[in-house]
PDB file of C-alpha atoms in Angstrom:
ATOM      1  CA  UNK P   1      57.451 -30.891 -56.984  1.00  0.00           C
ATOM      2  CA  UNK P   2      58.363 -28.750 -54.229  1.00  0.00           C
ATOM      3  CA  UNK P   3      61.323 -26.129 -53.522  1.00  0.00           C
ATOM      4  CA  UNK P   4      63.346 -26.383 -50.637  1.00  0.00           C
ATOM      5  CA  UNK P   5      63.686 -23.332 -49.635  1.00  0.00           C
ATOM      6  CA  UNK P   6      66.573 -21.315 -47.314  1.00  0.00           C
ATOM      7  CA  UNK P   7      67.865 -18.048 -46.038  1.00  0.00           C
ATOM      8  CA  UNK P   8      70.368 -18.183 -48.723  1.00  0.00           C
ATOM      9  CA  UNK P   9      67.847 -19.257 -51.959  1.00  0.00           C
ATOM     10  CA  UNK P  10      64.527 -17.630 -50.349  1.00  0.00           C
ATOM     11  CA  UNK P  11      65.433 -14.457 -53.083  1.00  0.00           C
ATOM     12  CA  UNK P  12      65.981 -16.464 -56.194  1.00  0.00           C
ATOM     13  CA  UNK P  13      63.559 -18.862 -55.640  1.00  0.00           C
ATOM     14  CA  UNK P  14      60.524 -16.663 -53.570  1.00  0.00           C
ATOM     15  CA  UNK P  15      61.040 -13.170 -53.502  1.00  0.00           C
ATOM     16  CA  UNK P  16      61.999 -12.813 -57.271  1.00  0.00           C
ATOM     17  CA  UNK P  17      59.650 -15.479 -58.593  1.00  0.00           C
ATOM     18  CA  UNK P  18      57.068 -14.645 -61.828  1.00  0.00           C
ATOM     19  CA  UNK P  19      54.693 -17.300 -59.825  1.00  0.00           C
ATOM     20  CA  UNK P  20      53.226 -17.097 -56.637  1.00  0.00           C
ATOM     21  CA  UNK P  21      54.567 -19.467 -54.238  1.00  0.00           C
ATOM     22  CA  UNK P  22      52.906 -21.224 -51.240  1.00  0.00           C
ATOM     23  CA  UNK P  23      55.847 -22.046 -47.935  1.00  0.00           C
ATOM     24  CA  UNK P  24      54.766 -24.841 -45.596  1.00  0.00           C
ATOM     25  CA  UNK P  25      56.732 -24.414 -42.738  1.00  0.00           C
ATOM     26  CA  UNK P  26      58.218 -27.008 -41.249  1.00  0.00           C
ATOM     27  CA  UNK P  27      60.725 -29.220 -38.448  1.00  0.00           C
ATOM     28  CA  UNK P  28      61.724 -32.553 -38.362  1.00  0.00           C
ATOM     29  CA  UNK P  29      59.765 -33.095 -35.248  1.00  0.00           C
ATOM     30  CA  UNK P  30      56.685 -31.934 -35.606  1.00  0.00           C
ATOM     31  CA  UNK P  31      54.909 -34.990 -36.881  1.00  0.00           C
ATOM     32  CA  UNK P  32      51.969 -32.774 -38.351  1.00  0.00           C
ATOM     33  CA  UNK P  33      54.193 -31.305 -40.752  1.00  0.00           C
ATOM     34  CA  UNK P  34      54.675 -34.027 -43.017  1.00  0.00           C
ATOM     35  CA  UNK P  35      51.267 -33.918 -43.609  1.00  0.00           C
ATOM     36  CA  UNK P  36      50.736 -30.433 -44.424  1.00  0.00           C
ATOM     37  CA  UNK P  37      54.106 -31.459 -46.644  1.00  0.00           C
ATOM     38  CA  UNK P  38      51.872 -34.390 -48.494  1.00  0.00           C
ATOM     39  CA  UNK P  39      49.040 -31.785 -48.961  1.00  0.00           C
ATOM     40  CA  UNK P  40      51.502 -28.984 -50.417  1.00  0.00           C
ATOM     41  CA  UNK P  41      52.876 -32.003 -52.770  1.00  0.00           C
ATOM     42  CA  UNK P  42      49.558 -33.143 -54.085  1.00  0.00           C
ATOM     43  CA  UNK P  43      48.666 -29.655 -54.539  1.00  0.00           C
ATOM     44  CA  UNK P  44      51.788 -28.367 -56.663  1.00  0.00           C
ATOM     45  CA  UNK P  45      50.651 -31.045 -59.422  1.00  0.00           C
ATOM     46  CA  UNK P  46      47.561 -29.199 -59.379  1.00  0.00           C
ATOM     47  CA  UNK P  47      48.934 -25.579 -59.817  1.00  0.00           C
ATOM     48  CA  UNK P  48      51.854 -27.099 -61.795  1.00  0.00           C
ATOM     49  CA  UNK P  49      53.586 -23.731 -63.976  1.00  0.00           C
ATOM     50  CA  UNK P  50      50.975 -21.270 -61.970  1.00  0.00           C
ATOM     51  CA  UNK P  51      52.118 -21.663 -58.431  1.00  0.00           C
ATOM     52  CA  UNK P  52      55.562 -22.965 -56.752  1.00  0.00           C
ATOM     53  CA  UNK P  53      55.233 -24.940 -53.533  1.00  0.00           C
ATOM     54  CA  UNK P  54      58.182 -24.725 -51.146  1.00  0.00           C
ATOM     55  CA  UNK P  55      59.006 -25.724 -47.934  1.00  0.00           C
ATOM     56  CA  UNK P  56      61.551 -24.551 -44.757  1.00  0.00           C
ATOM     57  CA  UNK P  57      62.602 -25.816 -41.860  1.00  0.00           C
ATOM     58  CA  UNK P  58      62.529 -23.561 -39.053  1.00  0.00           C
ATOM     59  CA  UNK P  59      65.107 -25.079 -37.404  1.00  0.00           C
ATOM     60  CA  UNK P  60      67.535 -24.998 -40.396  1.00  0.00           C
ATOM     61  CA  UNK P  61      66.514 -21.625 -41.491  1.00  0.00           C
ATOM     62  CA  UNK P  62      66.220 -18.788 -38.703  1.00  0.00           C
ATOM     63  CA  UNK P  63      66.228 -16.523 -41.167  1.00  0.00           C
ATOM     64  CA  UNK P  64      62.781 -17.500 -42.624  1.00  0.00           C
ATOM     65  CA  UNK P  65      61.610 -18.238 -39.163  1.00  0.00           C
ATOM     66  CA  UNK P  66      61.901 -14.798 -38.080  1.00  0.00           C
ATOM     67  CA  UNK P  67      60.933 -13.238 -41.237  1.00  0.00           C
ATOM     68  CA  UNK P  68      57.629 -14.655 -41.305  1.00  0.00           C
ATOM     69  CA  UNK P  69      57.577 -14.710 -37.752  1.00  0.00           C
ATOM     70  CA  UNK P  70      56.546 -18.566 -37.582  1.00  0.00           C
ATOM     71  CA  UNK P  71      55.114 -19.126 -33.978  1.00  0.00           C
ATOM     72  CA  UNK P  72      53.163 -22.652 -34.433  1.00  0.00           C
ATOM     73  CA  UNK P  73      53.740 -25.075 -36.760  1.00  0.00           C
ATOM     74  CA  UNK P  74      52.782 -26.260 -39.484  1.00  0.00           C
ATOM     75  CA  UNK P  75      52.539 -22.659 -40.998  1.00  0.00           C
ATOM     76  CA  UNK P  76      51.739 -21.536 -44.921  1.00  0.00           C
ATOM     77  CA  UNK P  77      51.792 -18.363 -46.643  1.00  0.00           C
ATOM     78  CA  UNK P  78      51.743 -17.652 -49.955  1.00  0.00           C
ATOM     79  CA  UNK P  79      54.182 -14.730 -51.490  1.00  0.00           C
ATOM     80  CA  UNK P  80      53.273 -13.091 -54.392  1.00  0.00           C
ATOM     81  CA  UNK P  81      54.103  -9.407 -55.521  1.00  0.00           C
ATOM     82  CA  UNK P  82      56.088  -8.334 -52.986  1.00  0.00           C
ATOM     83  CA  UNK P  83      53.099  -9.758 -50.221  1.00  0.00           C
ATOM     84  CA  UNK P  84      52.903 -12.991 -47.798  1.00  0.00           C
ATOM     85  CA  UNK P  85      49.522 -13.994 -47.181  1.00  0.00           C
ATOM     86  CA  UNK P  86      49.298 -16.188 -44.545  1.00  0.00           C
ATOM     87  CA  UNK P  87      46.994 -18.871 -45.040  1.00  0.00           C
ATOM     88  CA  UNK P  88      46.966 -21.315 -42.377  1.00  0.00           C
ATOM     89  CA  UNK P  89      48.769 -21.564 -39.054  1.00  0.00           C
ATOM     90  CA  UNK P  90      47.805 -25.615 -38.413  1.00  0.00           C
ATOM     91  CA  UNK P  91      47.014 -28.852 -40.329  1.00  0.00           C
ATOM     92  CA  UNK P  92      44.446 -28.274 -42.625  1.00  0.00           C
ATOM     93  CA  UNK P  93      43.553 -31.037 -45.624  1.00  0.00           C
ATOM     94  CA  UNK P  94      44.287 -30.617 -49.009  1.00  0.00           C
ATOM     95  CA  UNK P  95      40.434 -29.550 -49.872  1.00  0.00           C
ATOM     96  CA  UNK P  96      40.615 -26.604 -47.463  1.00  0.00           C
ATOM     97  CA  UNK P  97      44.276 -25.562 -48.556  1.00  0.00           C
ATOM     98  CA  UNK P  98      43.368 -25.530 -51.900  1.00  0.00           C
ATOM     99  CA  UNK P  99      40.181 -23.429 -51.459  1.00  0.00           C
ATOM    100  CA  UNK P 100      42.365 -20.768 -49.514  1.00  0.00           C
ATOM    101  CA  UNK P 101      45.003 -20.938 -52.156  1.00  0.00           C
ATOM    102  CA  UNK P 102      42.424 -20.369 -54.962  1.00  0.00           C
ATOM    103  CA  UNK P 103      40.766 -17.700 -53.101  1.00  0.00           C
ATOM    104  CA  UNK P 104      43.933 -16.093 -52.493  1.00  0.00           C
ATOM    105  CA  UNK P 105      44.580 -16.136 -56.099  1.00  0.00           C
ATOM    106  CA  UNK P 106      41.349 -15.033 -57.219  1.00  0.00           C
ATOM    107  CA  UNK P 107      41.665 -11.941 -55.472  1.00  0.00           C
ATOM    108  CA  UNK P 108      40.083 -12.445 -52.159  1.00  0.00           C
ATOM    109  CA  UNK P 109      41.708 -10.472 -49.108  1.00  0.00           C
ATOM    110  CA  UNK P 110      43.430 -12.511 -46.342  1.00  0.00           C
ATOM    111  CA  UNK P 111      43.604 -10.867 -42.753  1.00  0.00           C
ATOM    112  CA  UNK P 112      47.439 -10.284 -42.030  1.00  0.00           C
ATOM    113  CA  UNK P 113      48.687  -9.306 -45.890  1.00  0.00           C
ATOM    114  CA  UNK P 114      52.063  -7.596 -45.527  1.00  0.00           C
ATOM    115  CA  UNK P 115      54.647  -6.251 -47.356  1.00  0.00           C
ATOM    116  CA  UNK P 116      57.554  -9.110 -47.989  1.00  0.00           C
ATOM    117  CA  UNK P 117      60.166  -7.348 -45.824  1.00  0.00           C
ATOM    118  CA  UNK P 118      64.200  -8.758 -46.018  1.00  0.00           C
ATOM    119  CA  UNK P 119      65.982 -11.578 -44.207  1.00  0.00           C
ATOM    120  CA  UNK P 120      68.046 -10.209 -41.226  1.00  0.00           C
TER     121      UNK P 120
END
């Protein structure tokens, strides 16, 4: 299942979470996005009560956009105590987001890890 996430939720359902969540960013027309989206879906029944998948739309949510400073799309990161990790800043497949989730996870060190920061 996945989140849809805004500037108005991204608190509740991110920021404040006891799981680490994974963000594919996203637009209605970027045609690569919906499959990142499929990979992010296939993945969240694999981390099912460990990890929540979301998604945003950049155009919807500036917000977001600028917070995470989303320059190419598809874009994930994953937040998890009080960090975003980005993970990937183009299509990958499901394989290779999974290994960077689980790495991620595991304790491995992403270039890039900052602290959260706040929605302007």
């Amino acid at each position: 299942m996945l989140h849809r996430i805004t500037d108005e939720n991204f608190m509740d359902e991110v920021a404040n979470s006891d799981v680490p969540c994974v963000i594919g960013f996203t637009a209605g027309w970027c045609d690569l996005c919906g499959k990142m989206v499929d990979a992010l879906e296939a993945l969240s029944d694999t981390y099912a009560g460990r990890v929540k998948f979301c998604t945003a739309d950049v155009d919807e949510q500036r917000g977001l956009r600028i917070m995470f400073a989303v320059a190419a799309l598809p874009y994930t990161v994953l937040v998890s105590n009080g960090t975003k990790t980005p993970l990937f800043d183009e299509l990958v497949s499901t394989e290779r987001l999974d290994e960077r989730i689980s790495f991620v996870l595991e304790g491995g060190r992403c270039p890039n890890t900052t602290p959260l920061g706040r929605l302007r």
